[in-house]
Coordinates of C-alpha atoms and ligand atoms in Angstrom, one line a residue:
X29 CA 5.8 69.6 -19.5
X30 CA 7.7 69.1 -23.2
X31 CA 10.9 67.3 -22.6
X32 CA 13.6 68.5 -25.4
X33 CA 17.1 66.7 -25.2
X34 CA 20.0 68.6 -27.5
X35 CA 21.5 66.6 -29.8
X36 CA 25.1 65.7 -29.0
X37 CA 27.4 62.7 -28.5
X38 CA 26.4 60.4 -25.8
X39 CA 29.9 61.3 -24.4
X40 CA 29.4 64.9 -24.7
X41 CA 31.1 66.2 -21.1
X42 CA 27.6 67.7 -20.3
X43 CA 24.1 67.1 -21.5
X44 CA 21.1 69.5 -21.8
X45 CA 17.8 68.9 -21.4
X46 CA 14.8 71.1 -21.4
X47 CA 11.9 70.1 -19.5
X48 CA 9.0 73.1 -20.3
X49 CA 11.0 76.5 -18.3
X50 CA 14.0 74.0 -17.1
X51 CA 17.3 73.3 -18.3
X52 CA 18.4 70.5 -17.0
X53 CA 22.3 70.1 -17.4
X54 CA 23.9 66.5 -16.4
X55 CA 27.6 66.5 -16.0
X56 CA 28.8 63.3 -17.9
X57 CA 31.8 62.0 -17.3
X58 CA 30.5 58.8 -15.2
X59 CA 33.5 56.4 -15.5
X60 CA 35.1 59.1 -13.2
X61 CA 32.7 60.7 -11.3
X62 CA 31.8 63.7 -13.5
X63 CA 35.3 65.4 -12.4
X64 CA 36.2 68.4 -14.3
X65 CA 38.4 68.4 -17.4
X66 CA 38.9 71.9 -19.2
X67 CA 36.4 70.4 -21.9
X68 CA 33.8 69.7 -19.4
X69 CA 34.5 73.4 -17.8
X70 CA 33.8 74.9 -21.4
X71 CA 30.6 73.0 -22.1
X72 CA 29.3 73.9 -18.3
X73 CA 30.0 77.6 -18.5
X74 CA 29.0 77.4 -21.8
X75 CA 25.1 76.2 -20.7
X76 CA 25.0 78.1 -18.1
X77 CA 25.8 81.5 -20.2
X78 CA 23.2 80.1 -22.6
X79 CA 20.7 79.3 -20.1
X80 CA 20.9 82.9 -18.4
X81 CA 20.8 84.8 -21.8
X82 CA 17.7 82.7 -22.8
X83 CA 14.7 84.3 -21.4
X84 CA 12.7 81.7 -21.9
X85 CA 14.6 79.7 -19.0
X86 CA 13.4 80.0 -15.3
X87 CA 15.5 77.3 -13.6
X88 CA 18.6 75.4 -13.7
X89 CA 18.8 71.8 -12.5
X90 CA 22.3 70.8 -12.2
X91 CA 22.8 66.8 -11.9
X92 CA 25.4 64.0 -12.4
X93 CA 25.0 60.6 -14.6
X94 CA 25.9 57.7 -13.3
X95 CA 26.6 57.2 -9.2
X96 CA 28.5 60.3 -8.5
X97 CA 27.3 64.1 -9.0
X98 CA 30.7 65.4 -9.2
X99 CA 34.0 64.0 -7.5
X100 CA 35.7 68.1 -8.5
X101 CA 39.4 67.9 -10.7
X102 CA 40.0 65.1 -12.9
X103 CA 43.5 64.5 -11.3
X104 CA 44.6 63.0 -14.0
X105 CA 43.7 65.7 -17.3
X106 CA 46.5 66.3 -18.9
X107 CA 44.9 70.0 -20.0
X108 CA 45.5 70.7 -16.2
X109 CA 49.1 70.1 -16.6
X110 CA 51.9 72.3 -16.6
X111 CA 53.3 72.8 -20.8
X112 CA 56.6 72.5 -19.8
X113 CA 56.5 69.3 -17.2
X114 CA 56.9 71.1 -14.3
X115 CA 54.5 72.0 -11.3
X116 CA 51.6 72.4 -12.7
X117 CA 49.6 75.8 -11.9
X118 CA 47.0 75.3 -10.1
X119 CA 46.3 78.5 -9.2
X120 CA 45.9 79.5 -12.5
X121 CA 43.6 76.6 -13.4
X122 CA 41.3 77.7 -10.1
X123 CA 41.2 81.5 -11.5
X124 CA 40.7 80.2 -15.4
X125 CA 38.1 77.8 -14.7
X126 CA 36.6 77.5 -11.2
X127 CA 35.9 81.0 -10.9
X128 CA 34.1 82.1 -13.3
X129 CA 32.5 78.8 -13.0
X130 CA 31.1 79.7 -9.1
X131 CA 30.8 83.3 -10.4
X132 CA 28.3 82.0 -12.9
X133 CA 26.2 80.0 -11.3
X134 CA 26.3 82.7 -8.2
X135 CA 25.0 85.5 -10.3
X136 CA 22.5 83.0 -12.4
X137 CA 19.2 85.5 -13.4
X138 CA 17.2 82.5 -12.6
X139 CA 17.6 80.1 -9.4
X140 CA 20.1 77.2 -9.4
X141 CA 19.3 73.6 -8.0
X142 CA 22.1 71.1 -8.0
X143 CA 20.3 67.4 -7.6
X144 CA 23.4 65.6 -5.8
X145 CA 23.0 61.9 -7.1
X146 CA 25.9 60.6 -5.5
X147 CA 29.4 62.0 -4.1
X148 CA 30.2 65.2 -4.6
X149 CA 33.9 65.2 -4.0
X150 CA 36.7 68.5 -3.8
X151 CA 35.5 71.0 -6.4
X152 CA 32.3 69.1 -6.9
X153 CA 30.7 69.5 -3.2
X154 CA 30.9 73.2 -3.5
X155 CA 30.0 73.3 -7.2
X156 CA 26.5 71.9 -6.0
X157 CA 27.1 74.4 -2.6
X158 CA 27.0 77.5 -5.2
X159 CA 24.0 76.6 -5.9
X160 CA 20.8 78.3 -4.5
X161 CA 19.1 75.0 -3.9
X162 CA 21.3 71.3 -2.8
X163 CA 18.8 68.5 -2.9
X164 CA 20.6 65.5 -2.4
X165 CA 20.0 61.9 -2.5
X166 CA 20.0 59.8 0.7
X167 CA 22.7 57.8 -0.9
X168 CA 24.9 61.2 -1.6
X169 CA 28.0 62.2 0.0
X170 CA 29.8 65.5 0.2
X171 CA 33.5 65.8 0.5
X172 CA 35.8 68.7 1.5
X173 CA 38.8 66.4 -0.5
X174 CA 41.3 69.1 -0.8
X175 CA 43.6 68.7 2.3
X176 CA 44.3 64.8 1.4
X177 CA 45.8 66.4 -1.6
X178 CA 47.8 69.3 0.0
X179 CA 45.3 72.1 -1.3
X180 CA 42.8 74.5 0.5
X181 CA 39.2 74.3 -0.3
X182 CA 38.2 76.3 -3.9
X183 CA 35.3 77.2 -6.3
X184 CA 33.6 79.1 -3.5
X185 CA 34.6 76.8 -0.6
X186 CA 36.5 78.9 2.0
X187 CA 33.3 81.4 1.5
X188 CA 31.1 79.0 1.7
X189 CA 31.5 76.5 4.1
X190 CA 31.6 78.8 7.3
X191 CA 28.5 81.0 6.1
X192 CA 26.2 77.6 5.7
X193 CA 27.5 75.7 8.6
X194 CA 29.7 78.3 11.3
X195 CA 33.5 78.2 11.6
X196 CA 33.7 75.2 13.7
X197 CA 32.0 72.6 11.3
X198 CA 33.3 74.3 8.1
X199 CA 36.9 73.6 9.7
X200 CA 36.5 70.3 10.7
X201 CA 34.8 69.2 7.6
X202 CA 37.7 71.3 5.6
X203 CA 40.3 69.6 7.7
X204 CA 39.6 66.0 7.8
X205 CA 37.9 65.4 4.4
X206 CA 35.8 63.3 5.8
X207 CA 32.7 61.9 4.1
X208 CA 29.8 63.8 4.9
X209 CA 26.7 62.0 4.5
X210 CA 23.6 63.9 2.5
X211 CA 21.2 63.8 5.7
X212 CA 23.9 64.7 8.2
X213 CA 24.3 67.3 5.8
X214 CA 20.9 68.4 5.8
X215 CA 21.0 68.2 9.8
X216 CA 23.9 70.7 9.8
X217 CA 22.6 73.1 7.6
X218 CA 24.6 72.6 4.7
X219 CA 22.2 71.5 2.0
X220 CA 18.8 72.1 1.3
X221 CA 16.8 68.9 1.6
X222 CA 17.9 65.2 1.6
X223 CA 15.2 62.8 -0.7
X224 CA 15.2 59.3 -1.7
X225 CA 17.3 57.8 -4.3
X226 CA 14.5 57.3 -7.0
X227 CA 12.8 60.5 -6.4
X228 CA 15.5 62.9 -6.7
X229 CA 14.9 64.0 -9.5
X230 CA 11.2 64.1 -9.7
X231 CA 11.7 66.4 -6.8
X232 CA 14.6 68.5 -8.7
X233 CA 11.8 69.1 -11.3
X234 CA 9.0 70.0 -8.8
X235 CA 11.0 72.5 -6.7
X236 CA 12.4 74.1 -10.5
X237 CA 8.9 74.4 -11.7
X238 CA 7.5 75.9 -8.3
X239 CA 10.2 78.2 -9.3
X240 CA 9.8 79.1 -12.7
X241 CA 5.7 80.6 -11.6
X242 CA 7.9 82.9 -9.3
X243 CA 9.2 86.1 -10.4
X244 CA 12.7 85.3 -11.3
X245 CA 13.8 88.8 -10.8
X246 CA 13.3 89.3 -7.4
X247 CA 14.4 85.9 -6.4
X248 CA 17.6 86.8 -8.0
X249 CA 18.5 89.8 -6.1
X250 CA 16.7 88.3 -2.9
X251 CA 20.1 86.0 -3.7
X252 CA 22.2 89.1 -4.2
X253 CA 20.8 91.2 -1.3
X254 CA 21.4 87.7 1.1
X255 CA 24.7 87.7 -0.3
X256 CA 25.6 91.5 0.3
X257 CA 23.6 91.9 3.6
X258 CA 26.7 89.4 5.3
X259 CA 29.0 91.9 5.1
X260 CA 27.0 94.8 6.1
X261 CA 25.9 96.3 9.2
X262 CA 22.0 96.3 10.2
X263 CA 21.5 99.6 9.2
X264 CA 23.4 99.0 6.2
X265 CA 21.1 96.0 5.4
X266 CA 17.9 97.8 5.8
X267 CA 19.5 100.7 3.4
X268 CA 20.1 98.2 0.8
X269 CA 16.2 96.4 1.1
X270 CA 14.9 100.0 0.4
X271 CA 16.8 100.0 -2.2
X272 CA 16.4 97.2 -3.4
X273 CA 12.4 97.1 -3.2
X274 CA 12.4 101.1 -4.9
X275 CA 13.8 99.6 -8.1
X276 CA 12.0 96.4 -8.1
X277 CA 8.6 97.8 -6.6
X278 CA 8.8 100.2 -10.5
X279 CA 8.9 96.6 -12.4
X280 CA 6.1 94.4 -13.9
X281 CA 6.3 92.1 -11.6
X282 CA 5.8 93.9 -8.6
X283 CA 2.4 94.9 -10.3
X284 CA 1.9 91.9 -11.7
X285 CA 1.8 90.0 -8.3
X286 CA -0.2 92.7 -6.9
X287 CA -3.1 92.4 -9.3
X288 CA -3.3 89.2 -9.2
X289 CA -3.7 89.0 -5.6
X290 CA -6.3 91.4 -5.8
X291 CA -8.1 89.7 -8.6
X292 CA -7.4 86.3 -6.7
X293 CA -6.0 84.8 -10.0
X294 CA -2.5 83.3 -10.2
X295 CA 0.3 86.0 -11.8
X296 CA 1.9 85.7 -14.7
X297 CA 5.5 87.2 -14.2
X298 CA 8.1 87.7 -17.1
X299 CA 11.1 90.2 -15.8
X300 CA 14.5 88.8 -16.0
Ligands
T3D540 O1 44.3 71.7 -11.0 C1 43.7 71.5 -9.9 O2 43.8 70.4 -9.3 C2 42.9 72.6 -9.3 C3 41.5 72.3 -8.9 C4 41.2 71.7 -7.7 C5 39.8 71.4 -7.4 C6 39.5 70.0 -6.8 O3 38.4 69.6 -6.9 S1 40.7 69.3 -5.9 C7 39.9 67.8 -5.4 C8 39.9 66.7 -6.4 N1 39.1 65.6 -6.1 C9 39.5 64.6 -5.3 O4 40.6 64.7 -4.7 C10 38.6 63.5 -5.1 C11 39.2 62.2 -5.6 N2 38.3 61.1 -5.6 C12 38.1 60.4 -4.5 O5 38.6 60.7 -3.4 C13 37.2 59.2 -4.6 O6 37.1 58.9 -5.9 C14 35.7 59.5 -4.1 C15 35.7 59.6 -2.6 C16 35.1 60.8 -4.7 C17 34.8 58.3 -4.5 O7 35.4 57.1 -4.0 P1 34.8 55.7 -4.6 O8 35.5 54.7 -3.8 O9 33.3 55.7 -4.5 O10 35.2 55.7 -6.1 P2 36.6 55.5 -6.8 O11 36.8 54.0 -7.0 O12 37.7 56.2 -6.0 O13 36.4 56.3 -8.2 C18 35.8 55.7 -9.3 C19 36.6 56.0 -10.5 O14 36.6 57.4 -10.7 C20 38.1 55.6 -10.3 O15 38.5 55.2 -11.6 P3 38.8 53.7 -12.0 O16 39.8 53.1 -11.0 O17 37.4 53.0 -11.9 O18 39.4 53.7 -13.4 C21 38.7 56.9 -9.9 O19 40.1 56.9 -10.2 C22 38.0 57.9 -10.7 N3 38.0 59.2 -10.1 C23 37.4 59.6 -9.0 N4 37.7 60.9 -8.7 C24 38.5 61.3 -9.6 C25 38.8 60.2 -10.5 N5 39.6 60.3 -11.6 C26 40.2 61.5 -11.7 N6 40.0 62.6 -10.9 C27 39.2 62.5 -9.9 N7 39.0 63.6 -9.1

């Protein structure tokens, strides 16, 4: 696998690696956790629109430098403030920058994995929670932080939480902003897998390149149908798969994956 590191300042707010089919992109703001200012919120969305319009990208590793993955708003960015010294807006900051944000990642042509190195705080739990994949290091934390600060969960969090781990859980994690420990979390449901420290992200990279030999296409909109099918009846549901397989049984990589299990050679997929 070719490893290719973009050129930018060492204190660049996020950094982009590729490794072969995989951008890696590390959030790198480590004296405070990774939290979000609006620069870093540019650069993110910025790689992540990049990544998706690239076709030669088939996975997105999402990480953190340093000991936390993400600890959500910097508290203290003075972009975040309001112009005039009043209350600031933080309603409007939540629709300029954490929406689109979860909306990216959510609707990502190729799959998502956040590698959670340390806490994920606020913001930053369910940044790594949009993701399609949360592998998190034994040492790794996730906090619903909002209600120590007077605010209700965002970037996908009042969605979220209830759909990965039932009403009762998502409240009481949502309520006390407690600290969550990655392999409770993995107990519950929440996340994906819990690793060790030291392999977290050699395991990242294995589960993004098992990806990247899968057809990206239909693992997108097996994300989309997952998405749609919660808010549908079962009939509803098994309109949308025959739907869903008509259009995607006419691509290439329905064939594709057909021949080669026929011809008992591995496929070669390519639609986006
Ligand atoms: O405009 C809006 O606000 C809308 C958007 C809201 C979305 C949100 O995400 S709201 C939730 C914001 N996040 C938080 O409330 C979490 C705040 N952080 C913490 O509670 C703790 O830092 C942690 C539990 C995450 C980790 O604790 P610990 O003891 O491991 O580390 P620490 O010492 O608290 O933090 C290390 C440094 O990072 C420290 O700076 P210092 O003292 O070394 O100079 C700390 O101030 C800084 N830091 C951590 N989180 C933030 C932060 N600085 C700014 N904003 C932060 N969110």
């Amino acid at each position: 696998m070719s490893d290719a590191t973009e050129a930018r300042a060492a204190d660049a707010p996020v950094l982009k690696t590729a490794h072969g089919d995989i951008t890696v992109l590390t959030l790198n703001r480590p004296a405070s956790l990774n939290s979000f200012t609006g620069a870093m919120h540019q650069r993110l969305l910025a790689d992540l629109n990049d990544a998706a319009a690239n076709p030669q990208v088939r996975a997105v590793v999402i990480t953190g430098s340093g000991r936390g993955f993400c600890a959500g708003q910097d508290l203290s960015d003075p972009d975040m403030a309001a112009a005039d010294g009043g209350a600031p807006d933080v309603g409007a900051v939540v629709e300029r920058h954490y929406k689109p944000l979860a909306m990216r990642v959510r609707s990502m042509p190729v799959p998502v994995i956040a590698a959670v190195n340390g806490v994920a705080a606020g913001a930053g739990a369910n940044l790594a929670l949009c993701c399609d994949f949360v592998l998190a290091a034994r040492g790794a934390s996730f906090i619903q932080a909002f209600s120590k600060i007077g605010l209700v969960p965002d970037c996908g969090g009042t969605w979220l939480l209830p759909r990965l781990v039932g009403r009762a859980r998502a409240l009481g994690l949502a309520m006390t902003g407690d600290k969550l420990p990655a392999e409770e979390a993995e107990r519950m449901g929440l996340i994906w897998r819990c690793v060790d420290d030291a392999a977290l992200m050699d395991r990242a990279l294995e589960l993004a390149q098992k990806l990247c030999a899968m057809p990206s296409h239909a693992l997108a909109q097996t994300r989309a149908a997952l998405d749609a099918a919660l808010v549908m009846d079962f009939g509803e549901a098994l309109s949308e798969e025959a739907r869903l397989q008509g259009q995607l049984g006419r691509k290439h990589d329905f064939a594709e994956g057909v021949a080669a299990f026929l011809a008992k050679r591995a496929p070669s997929f390519k639609d986006r």
